[in-house]
Structures are given as C-alpha cells and as structure tokens.
Amino acid sequence: MGEEADSKDCDMVAGDGEGDEGRVLEWEVGLPSADDLIPLSQSLISPDLAYAFSIAPEPARTLLDVHRASQSTVSSLRRHPTSSSAAAALNFFSPFPSLSSVVADDPVVLDGEGDDAEDGTTATVSTAGESSCVPPENSGDDHSSRSLKRPRLVWTAQLHKRFIDVVSHLGIKNAVPKTIMQLMNVDGLTRENVASHLQKYRLYRKRMEGIPGVGLPPSDHFPHEPPSQTLMPMPYGVPPPPVPMPVFGISFHPGHSGAKEMMPVVSRHQAAGAYHGFVSHHPNGGAIGDQQGDWSAGNKSGVDAGLCFRSQQVSS
DNA sequence: GACAGAATAT
DNA sequence: CATATTCTGT
C-alpha cells in the first residue's frame, strides 16, 4: 500500500561490497572474520548429512535474501509505532544504534521451515522436541503450520542474551512480551514464549531485590541511552563449556534415546547449549551469595554466532 | 478481542 | 527445574 519508507538507513548492510565507509567497526568487534564464516552460498550441512537426516536441501540463499528478510523485518517494525515509549526504544534501530549486540542487526530464524536465511550471522533458534530434524510428513490431516504443537522452546544462552539485551534496552517498564518478541526478532518465537521467560526473569529479579553486591539494572530508563551494561542477566550458565563441546547446537531433549543428533557443524564457535539454571534461592534462605551460574549476558564479545532453533513446523 | 501478568500444568 | 498452558483482569 505505500512503500514510502525506503531503506535508506538500511543500506549500511554489507551489501556495498567494499563499502567500508558505511561500516561501523565497533559492531564488528568480536565477530568472526569473513573468512571464518561459511559463505551463504554454502549449505551448513553437507548433502550427505542432510540426506541422512532427511533434511530438505536448502534453497540457495544469497546475501540478497538475507538483506531482504532483514529489511522487511526492520520496515515492518517501523511501520508500527506502537506507543510512545516503545517507539522511542525502537528508535535505536534506525539512526545509529550504538548497541554492541542487540537486536535485529541480524534476523533470527526460528524454525527451519525453509524460507528464511540461515547463516553464521543469522541467528537461529532451536527447539527441543521430536528426535529427528525432520518431523514425519504428517500423514493425513494436518494443515500445514497450523494446529501443530511446537516443540518446547529451549532458551539457549544466545536467545537469552538477546532477551536480556532487548529487555535492558527497553527498560523494565516497556519490556512487555510483545515488544520484546518483536525486538528480539527471532522468527518463530512467540509472545507466550517470551511472556513465560519474562515471568521467570521478573521473579528472579524480585527475588534479588535489595541484594547488595550485584547491581540491578535500572527499572526504567530514558528514551535514548546507550546499552549500559547495567543489566541484570539472570544466571545463565554457559560461557565456557568446561567439557569440550564443539558441536553447535540443537538443544535436544534428553528424552530420546542416545540419538544425539547434533549437527556436526564444524563451527568452532562453541554454541552454548541451553542455559542451565536459575539460581534457586530460598525465600528465607540466609545465604544468597551463591552464584550457581551466571547468565552470560555480560558477554559482550560473544556475538551470537548461531542460535539454532528448529521447529517442526512442517509445512506442507 | 488483544494483551500482560500471574497461576497452574506438564 | 524450565517451559507451556490456562486463567484473570485490563
């Protein structure tokens, strides 16, 4: 109906070949170099592997596809000036986000259905659910993606980080499920997913009110504030996998017999698994110093290399 | 009705 | 315990 909004501000994506002019180096800190990334044109998994797991061959994706998806997301976000405050929060999208690693600079894909880009930069979420990657075609009656129960979402460290980033940017006040969901830009992530997590997050914070030693993030903040690191990551344990866990991963449920089907992705970026653990403090427990794990949200350098989410939204 | 948030259920 | 689902109030 009205393509008025050009993606003027969006052209800073790496589309212009050597356009170093438009690049913000700060954003690239910690990112793998171009050489480390798997080219978009290359599938993440080998054909054999794909076949073995009955994974449909991915359509070739180009940078354009990625950009297109990214832009559509951004523009769609822009189109909804939600509220005043939320709009303000969205602001950091266009001009010049000084964020180090928040939202939407890369579209996240949740659900490997097959029409979204997926690469090193594109985050992907991973669900735990049925064993194999490919859900049986659905014999008979199923109406594509509708009425299908999605597999349980696993909040990986990456996902959680995004969550935290977004929440901290919005400020607790504006951090409501819908907005968070939008800003996280994770395809397939639902409002209830976020709501549920948010609920937990809030509980966690509440529990921690007044506890010295650890700073709590400002409950609210102003329209434009740089991503102050003053946020309170829930204890997400992830960062350095003590044990060699090179694989990247799909977080599968421990429910399935030994079939540990992780994509033997060669990525040397360890991709965190699910976070393990909230601190379980007892309400009246005296000792609160324990840090069962700390949510690795403070991890600036760790750019979300890959969230992997595979939903069994069989279409077709 | 859509949504947020809390309460339950799995 | 982590998430999902359901319920309730706005």
PDB file of C-alpha atoms (C1' of nucleotides) in Angstrom, chain A residues 152-153 193 200 275 278, chain C residues 1-6:
ATOM      1  CA  ARG A 152       9.359 -26.855  23.561  1.00  0.00           C
ATOM      2  CA  LEU A 153      11.498 -23.862  23.219  1.00  0.00           C
ATOM      3  CA  ASN A 193       7.457 -17.910  24.829  1.00  0.00           C
ATOM      4  CA  LYS A 200      10.676 -16.060  35.179  1.00  0.00           C
ATOM      5  CA  TYR A 275      21.395 -22.365  29.917  1.00  0.00           C
ATOM      6  CA  PHE A 278      18.361 -20.217  37.594  1.00  0.00           C
TER       7      PHE A 278
ATOM      8  C1'  DC C   1      13.514 -27.111  37.290  1.00  0.00           C
ATOM      9  C1'  DA C   2      12.266 -24.947  32.709  1.00  0.00           C
ATOM     10  C1'  DT C   3       8.637 -24.098  29.686  1.00  0.00           C
ATOM     11  C1'  DA C   4       3.846 -24.356  28.314  1.00  0.00           C
ATOM     12  C1'  DT C   5      -0.757 -23.580  29.006  1.00  0.00           C
ATOM     13  C1'  DT C   6      -4.558 -21.705  31.213  1.00  0.00           C
TER      14       DT C   6
END
